[in-house]
Coordinates of N, CA and C in Angstrom, one line a residue:
Chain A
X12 N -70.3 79.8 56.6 CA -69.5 78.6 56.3 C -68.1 79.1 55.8
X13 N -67.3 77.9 56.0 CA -66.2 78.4 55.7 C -65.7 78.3 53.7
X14 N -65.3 79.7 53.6 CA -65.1 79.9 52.0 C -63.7 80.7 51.7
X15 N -63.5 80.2 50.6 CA -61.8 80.8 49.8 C -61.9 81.1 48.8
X16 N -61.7 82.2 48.6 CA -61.8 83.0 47.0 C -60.5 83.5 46.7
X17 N -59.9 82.9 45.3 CA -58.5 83.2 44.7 C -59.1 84.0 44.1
X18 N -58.1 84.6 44.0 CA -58.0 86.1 42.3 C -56.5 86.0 42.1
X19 N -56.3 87.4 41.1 CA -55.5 87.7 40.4 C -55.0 86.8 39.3
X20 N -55.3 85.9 39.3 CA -55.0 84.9 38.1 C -54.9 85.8 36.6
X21 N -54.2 85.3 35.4 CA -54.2 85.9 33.7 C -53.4 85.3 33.0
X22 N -53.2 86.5 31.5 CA -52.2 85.9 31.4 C -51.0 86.7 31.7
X23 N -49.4 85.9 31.5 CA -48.7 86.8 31.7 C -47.5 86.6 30.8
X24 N -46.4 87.1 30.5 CA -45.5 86.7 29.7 C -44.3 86.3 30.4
X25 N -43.9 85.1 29.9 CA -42.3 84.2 30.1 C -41.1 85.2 31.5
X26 N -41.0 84.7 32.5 CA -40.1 86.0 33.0 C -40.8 86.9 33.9
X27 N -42.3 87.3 33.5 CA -42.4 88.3 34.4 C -43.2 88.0 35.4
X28 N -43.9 88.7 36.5 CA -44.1 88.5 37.7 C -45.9 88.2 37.8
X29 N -46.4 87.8 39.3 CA -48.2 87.7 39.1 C -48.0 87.8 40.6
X30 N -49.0 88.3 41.5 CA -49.5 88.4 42.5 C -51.0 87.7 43.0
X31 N -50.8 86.4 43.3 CA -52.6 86.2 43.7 C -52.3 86.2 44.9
X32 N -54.3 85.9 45.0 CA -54.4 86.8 45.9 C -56.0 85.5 46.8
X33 N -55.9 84.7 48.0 CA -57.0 84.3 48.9 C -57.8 85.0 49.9
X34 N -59.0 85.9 49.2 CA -59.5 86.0 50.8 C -60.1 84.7 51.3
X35 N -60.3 85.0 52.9 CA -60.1 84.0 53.9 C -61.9 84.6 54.4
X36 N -63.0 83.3 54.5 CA -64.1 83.8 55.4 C -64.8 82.8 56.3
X37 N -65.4 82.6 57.7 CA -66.3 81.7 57.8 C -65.8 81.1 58.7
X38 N -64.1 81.6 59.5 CA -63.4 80.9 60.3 C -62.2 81.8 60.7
X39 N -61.6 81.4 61.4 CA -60.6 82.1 62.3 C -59.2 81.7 61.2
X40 N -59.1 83.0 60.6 CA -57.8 82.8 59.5 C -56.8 82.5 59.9
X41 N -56.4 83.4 61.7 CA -55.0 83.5 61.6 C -54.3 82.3 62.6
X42 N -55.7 81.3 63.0 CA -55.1 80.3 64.0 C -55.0 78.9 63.2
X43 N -55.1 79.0 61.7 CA -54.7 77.8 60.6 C -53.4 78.3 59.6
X44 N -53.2 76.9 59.1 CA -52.2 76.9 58.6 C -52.9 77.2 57.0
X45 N -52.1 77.3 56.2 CA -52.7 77.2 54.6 C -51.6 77.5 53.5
X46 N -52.6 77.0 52.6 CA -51.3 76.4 51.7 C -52.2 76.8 50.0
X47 N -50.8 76.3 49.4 CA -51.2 76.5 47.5 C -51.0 75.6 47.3
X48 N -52.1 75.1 46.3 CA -51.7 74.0 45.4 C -51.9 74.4 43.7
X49 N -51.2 73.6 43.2 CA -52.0 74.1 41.9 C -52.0 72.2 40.6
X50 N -53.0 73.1 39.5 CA -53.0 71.8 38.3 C -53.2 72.3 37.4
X51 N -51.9 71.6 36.2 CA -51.9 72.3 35.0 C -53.4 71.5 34.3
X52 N -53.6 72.1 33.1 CA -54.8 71.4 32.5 C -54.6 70.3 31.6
X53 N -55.6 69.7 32.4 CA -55.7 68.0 32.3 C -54.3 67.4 32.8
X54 N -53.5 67.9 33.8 CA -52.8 67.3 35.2 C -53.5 67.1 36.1
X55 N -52.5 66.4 36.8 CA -52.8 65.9 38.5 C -52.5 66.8 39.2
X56 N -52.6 66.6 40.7 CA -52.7 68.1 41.4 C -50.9 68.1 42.2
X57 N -50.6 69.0 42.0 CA -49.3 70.0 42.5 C -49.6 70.6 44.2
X58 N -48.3 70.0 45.0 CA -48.4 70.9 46.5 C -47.2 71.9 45.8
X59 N -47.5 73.4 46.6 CA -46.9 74.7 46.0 C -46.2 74.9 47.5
X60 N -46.5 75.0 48.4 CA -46.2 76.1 49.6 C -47.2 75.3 51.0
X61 N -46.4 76.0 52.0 CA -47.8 75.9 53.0 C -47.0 77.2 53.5
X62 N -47.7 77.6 54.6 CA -47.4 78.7 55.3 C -48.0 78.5 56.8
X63 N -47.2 78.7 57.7 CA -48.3 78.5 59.0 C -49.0 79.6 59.7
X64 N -49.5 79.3 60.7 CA -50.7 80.1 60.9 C -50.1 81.9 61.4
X65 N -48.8 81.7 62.0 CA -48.6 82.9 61.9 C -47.7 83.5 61.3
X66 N -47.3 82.9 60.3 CA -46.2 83.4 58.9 C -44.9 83.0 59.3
X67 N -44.6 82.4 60.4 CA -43.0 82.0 60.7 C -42.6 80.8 60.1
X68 N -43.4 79.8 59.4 CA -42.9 78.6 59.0 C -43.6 78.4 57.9
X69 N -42.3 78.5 56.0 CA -42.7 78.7 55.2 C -42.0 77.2 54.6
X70 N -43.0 76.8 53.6 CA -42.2 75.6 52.9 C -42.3 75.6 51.4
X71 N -41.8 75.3 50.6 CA -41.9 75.5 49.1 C -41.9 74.2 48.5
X72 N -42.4 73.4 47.3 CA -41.9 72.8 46.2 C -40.8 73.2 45.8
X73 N -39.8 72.3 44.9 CA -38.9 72.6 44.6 C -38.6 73.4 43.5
X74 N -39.8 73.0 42.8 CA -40.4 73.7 41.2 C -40.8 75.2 41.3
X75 N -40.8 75.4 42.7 CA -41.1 77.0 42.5 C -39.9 77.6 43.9
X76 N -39.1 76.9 44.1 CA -38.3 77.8 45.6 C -37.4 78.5 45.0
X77 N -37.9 79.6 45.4 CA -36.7 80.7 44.9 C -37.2 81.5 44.1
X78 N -38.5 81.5 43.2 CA -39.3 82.3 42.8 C -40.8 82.9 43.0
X79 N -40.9 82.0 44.1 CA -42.3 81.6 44.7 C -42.2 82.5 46.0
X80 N -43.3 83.1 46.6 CA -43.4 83.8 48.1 C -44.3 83.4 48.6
X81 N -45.1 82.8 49.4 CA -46.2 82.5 50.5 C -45.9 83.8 51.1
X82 N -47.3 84.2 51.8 CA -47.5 85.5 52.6 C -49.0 85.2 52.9
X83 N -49.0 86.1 54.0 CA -50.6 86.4 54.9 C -50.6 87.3 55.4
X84 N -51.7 87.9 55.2 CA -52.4 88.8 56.7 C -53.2 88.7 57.3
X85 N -52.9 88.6 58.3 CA -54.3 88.2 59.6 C -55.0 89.1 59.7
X86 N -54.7 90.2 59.4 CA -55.5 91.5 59.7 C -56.7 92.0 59.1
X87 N -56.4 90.8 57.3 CA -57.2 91.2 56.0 C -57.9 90.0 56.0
X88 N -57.1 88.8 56.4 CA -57.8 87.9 56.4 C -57.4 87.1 55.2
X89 N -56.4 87.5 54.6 CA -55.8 87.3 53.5 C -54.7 86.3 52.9
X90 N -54.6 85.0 51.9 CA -53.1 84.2 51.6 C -52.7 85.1 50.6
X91 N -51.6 85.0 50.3 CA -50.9 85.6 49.1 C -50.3 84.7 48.3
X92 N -49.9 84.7 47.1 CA -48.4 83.8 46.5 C -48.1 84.7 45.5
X93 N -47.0 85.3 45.7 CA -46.2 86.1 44.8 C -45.3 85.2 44.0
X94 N -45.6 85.4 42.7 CA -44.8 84.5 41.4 C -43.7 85.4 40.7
X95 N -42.5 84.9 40.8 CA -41.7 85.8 39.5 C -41.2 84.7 39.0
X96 N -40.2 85.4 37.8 CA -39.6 84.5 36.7 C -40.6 83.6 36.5
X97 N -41.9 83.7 36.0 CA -42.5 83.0 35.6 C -42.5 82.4 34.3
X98 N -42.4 80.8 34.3 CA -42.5 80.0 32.8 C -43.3 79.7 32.7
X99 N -43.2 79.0 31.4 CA -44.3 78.7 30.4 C -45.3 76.8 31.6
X100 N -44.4 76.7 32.3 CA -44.4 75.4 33.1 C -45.9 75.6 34.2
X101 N -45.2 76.8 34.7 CA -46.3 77.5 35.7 C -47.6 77.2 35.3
X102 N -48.1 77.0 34.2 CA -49.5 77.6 33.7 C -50.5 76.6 34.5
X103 N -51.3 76.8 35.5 CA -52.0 76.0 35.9 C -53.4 76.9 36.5
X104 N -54.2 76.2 37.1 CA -55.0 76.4 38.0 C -54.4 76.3 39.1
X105 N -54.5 77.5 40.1 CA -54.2 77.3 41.5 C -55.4 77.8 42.7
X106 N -55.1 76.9 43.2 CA -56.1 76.6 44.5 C -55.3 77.2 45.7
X107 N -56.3 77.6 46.3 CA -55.3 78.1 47.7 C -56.5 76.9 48.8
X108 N -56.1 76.6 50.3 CA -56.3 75.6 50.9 C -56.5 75.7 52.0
X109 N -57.3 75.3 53.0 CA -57.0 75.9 54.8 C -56.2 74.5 54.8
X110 N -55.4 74.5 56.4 CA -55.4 73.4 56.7 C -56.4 72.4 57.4
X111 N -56.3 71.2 57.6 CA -58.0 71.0 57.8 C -58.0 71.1 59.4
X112 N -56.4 71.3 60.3 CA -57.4 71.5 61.8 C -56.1 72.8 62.1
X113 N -56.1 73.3 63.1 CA -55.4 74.7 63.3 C -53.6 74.0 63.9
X114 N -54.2 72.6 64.6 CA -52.9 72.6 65.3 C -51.6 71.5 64.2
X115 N -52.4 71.2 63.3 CA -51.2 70.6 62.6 C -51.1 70.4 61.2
X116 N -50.3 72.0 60.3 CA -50.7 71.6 59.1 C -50.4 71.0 58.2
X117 N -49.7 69.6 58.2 CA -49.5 68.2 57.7 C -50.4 67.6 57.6
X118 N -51.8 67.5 58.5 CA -52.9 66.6 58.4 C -54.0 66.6 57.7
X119 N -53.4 67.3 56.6 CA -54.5 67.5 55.5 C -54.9 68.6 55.2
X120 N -55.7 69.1 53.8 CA -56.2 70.3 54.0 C -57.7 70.3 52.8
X121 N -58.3 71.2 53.9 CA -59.9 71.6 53.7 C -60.2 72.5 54.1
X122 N -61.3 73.4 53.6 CA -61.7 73.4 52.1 C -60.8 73.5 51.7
X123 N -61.0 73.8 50.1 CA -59.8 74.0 48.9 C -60.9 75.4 48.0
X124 N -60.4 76.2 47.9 CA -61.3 77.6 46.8 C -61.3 76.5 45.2
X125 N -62.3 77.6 44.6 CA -62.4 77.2 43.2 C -61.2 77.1 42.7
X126 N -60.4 78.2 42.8 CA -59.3 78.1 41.7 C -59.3 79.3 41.0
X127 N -57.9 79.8 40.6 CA -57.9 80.8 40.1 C -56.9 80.3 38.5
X128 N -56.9 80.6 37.5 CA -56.1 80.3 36.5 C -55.1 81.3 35.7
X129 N -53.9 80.6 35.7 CA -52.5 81.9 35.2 C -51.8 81.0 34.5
X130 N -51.9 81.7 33.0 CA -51.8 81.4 32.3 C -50.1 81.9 31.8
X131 N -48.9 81.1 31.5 CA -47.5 81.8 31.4 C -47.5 81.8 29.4
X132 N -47.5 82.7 28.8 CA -47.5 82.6 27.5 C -47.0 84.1 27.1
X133 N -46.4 84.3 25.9 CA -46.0 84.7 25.3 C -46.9 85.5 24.2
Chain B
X40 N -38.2 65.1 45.3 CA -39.9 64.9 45.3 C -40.4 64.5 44.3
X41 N -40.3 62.9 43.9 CA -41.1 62.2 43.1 C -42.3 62.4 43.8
X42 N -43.4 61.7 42.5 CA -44.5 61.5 42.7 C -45.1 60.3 43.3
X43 N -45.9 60.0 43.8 CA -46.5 58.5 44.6 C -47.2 57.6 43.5
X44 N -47.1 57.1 43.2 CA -47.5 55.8 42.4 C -49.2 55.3 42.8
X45 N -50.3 55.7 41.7 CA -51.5 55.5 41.5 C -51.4 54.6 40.5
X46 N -52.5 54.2 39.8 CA -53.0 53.3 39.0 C -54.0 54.4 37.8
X47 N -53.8 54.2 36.5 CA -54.4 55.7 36.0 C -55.6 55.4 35.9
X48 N -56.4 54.4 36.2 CA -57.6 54.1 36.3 C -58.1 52.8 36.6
X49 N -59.5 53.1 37.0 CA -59.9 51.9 38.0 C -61.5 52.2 37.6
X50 N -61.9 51.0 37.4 CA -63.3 50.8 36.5 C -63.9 49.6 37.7
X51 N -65.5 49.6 37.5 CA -66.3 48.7 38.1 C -67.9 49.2 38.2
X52 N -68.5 47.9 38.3 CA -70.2 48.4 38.2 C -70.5 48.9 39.5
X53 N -71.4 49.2 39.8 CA -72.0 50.1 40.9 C -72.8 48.7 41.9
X54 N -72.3 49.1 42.8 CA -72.6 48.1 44.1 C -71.3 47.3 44.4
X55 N -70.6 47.5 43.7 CA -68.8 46.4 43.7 C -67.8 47.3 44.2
X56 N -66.6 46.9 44.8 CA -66.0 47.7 45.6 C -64.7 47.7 44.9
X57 N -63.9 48.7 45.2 CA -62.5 49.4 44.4 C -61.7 49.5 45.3
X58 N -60.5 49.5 45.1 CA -59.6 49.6 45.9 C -58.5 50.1 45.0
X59 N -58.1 51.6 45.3 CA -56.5 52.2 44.5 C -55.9 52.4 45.7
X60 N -54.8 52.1 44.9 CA -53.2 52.1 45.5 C -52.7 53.2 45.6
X61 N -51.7 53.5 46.5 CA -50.4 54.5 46.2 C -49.6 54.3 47.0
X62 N -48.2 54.0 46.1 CA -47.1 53.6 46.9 C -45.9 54.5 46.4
X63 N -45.2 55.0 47.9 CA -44.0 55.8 48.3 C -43.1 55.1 48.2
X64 N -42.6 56.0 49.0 CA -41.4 55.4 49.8 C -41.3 55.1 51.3
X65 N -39.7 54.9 51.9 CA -39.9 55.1 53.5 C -39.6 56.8 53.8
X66 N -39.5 57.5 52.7 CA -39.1 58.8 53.2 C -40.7 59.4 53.3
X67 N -41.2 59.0 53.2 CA -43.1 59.3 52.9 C -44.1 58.6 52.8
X68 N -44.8 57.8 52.4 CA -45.8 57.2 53.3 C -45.5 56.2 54.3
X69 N -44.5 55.4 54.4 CA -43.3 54.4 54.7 C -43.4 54.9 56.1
X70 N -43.3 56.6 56.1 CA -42.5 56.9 57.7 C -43.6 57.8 58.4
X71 N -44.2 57.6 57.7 CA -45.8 59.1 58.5 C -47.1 58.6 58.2
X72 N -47.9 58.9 59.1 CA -49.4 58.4 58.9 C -50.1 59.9 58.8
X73 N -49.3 60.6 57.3 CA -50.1 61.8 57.0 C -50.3 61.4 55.6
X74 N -51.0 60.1 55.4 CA -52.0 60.3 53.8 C -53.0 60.8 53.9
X75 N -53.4 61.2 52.6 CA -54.7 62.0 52.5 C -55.0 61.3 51.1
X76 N -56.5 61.4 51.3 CA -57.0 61.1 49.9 C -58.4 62.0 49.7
X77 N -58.2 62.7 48.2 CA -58.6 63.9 47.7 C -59.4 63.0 46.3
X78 N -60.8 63.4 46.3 CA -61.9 63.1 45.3 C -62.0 65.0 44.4
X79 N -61.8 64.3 43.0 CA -62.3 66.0 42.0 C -63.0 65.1 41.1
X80 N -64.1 65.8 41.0 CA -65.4 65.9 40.1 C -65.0 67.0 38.9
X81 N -65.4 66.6 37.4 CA -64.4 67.3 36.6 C -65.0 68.9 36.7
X82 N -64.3 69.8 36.5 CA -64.3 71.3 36.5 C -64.3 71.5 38.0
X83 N -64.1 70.7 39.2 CA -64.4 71.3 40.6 C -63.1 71.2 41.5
X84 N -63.4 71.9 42.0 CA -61.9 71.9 43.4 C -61.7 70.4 43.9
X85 N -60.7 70.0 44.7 CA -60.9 68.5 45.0 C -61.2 68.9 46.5
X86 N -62.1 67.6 47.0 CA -62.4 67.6 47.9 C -61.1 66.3 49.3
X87 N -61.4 67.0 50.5 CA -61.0 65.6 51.1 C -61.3 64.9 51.8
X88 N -61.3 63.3 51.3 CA -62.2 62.5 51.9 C -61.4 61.5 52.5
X89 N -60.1 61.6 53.2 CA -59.5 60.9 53.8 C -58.5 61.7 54.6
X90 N -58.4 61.1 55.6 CA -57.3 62.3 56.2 C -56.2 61.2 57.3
X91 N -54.7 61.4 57.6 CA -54.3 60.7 58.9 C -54.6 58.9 58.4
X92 N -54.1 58.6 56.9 CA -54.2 57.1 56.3 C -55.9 56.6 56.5
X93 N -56.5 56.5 57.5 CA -57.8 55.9 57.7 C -58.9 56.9 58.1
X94 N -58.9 58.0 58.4 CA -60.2 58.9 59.2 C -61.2 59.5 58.1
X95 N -62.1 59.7 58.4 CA -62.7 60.0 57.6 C -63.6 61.9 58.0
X96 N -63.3 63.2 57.4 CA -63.7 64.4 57.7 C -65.2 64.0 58.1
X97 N -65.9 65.0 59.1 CA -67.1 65.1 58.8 C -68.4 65.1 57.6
X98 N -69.1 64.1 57.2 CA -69.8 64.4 55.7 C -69.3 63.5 54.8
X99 N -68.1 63.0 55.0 CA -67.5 62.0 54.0 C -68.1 60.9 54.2
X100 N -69.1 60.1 53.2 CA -69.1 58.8 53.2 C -68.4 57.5 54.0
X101 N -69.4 56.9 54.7 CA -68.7 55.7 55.5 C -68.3 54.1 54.2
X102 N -68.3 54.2 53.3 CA -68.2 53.7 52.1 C -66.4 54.1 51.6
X103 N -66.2 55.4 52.2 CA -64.7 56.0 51.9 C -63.7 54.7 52.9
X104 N -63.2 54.2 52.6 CA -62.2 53.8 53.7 C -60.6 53.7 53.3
X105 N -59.9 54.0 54.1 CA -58.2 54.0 53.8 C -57.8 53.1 54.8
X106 N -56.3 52.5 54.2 CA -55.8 51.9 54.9 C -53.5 52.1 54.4
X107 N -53.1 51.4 55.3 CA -51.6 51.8 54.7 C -50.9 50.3 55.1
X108 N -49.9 49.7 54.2 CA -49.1 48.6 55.1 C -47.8 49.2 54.0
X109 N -46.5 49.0 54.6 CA -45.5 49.7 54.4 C -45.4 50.8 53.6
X110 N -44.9 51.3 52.5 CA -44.8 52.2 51.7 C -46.0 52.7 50.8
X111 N -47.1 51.4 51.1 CA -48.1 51.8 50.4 C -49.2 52.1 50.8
X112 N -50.0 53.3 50.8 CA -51.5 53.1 51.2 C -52.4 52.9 49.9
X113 N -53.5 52.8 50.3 CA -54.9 52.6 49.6 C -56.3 52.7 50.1
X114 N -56.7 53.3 49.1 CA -58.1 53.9 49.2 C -59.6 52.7 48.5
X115 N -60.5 52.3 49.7 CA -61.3 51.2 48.9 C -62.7 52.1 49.3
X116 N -63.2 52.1 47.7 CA -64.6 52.3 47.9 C -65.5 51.5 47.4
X117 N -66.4 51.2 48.4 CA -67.5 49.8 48.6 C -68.6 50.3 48.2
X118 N -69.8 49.5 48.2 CA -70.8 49.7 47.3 C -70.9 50.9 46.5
X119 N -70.3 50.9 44.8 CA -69.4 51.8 44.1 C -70.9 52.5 43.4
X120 N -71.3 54.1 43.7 CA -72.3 54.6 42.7 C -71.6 55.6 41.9
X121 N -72.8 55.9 41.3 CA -72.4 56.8 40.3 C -71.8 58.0 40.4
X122 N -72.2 58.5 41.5 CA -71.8 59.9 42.3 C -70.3 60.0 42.6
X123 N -69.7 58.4 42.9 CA -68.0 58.3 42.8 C -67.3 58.5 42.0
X124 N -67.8 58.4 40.4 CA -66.9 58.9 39.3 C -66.4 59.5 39.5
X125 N -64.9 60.0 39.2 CA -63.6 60.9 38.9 C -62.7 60.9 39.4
X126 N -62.0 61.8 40.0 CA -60.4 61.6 39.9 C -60.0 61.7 41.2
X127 N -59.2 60.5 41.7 CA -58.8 60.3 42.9 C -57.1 60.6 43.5
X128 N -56.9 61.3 44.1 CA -54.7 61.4 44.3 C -55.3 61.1 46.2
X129 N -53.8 60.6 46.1 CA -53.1 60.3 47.5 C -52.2 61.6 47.5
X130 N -52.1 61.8 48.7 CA -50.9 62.6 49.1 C -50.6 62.4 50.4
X131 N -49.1 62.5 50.6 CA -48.3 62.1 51.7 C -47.4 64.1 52.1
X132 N -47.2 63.5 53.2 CA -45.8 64.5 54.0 C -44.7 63.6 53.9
X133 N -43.6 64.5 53.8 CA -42.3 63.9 53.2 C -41.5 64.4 54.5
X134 N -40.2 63.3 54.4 CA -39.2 63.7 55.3 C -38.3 65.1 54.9
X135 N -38.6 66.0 53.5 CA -38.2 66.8 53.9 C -38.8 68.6 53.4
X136 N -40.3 67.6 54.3 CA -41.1 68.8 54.5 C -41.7 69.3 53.9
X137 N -42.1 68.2 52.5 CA -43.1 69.2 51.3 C -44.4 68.0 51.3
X138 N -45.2 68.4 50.7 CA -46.3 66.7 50.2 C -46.4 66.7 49.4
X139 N -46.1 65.5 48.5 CA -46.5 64.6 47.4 C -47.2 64.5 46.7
X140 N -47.8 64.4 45.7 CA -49.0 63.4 45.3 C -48.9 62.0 44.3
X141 N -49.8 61.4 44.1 CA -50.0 60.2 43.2 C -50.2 61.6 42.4
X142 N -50.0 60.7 41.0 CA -50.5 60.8 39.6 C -52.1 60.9 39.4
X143 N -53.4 60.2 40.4 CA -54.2 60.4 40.1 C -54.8 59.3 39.3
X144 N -56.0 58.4 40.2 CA -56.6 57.4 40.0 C -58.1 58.1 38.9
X145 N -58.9 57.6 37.7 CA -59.7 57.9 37.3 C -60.7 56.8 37.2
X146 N -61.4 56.8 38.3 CA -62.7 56.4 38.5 C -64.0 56.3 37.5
X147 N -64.0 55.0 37.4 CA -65.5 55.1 35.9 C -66.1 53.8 36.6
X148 N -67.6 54.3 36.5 CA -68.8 53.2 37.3 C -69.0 53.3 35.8
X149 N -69.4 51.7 35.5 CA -69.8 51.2 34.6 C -71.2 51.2 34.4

């Protein structure tokens, strides 16, 4: 079945950087699109990124463009979101997401992983 | 990128039917038939149970139904059980290329 496991989540301090990290299993990684979301605690849910299936078409929130990186490897099977200048704002749970069909990733997205949590604090 | 306009909660006994709202704009639900509607059970990932304003994924309840008339769509769930408790968002694609969400409907069967 198809499954998404975040990592790297912690905590980290005001300013500095985080690397998480989706493996991808249970389906063909590199012919979907996928995406971040994330929710601070006890918020509603946040779109972060999508990325498409073969890394040429990247999109950001505004809340994170310019410090935020979407990335993949097809090879590993892998999403990425590289975080710098991180604030205290960031602190959420983040979900990484397939899209729910290969050829259009606008039209929703399914599954969604547990969630990984990063924590921006001092 | 404002947010889409939910209702912060919506209450009813079980067997009665619900219907939440979310209203955009024309730059987003107005102009695309890319709503979604996403059910979270508290501590869990959210699920999606609406996809393309009215379709429903494989597994999702025929009880789930969506609909959209101008800026606004909405999500009605009919014979309401217990199992639908929690938290419901819309989200849209935007004209410039990100998606949205509602604020997030909270679901309580009486």
């Amino acid at each position: 079945q198809v499954q998404l496991v975040e990592s790297g989540g912690g905590v980290v301090q005001p300013g500095k950087s985080l690397r998480l990290s989706c493996a991808a299993s249970g389906f063909s990684f590199s012919a979907f699109g996928m995406y971040w979301f994330r929710q601070a605690p006890g918020k509603g849910l946040e779109w972060v990124a999508v990325l498409s299936y073969d890394g040429s078409k990247k999109y950001y929130a505004d809340s994170v463009k310019g410090r935020f990186t979407i990335s993949r490897d097809n090879s590993e099977n892998t999403l990425h979101l590289q975080m710098n200048s991180l604030r205290a704002e960031d602190t959420s749970i983040y979900y990484c997401a397939r899209a729910r069909v290969d050829y259009d990733f606008w039209s929703g997205s399914s599954p969604w992983g547990q969630g990984t949590l990063v924590v921006v604090s001092s | 990128q404002s947010a889409l306009t939910q209702p912060a909660s919506v209450s009813a006994s079980p067997g009665q039917s619900i219907t939440i709202s979310c209203t955009g704009t024309s730059s987003d639900i107005g102009d695309y038939n890319y709503v979604s509607w996403y059910q979270q059970h508290p501590d869990k990932a959210p699920t999606l149970i609406i996809f393309g304003v009215n379709n429903r994924p494989s597994g999702v309840s025929t009880r789930f139904s969506g609909s959209k008339s101008a800026n606004t769509a909405s999500l009605t769930i009919s014979g309401l059980q217990p199992e639908d408790e929690g938290d419901y968002y819309c989200s849209s694609y935007t004209s410039a290329r990100t998606v949205v969400f509602g604020g997030g409907t909270k679901v309580t069967v009486l």
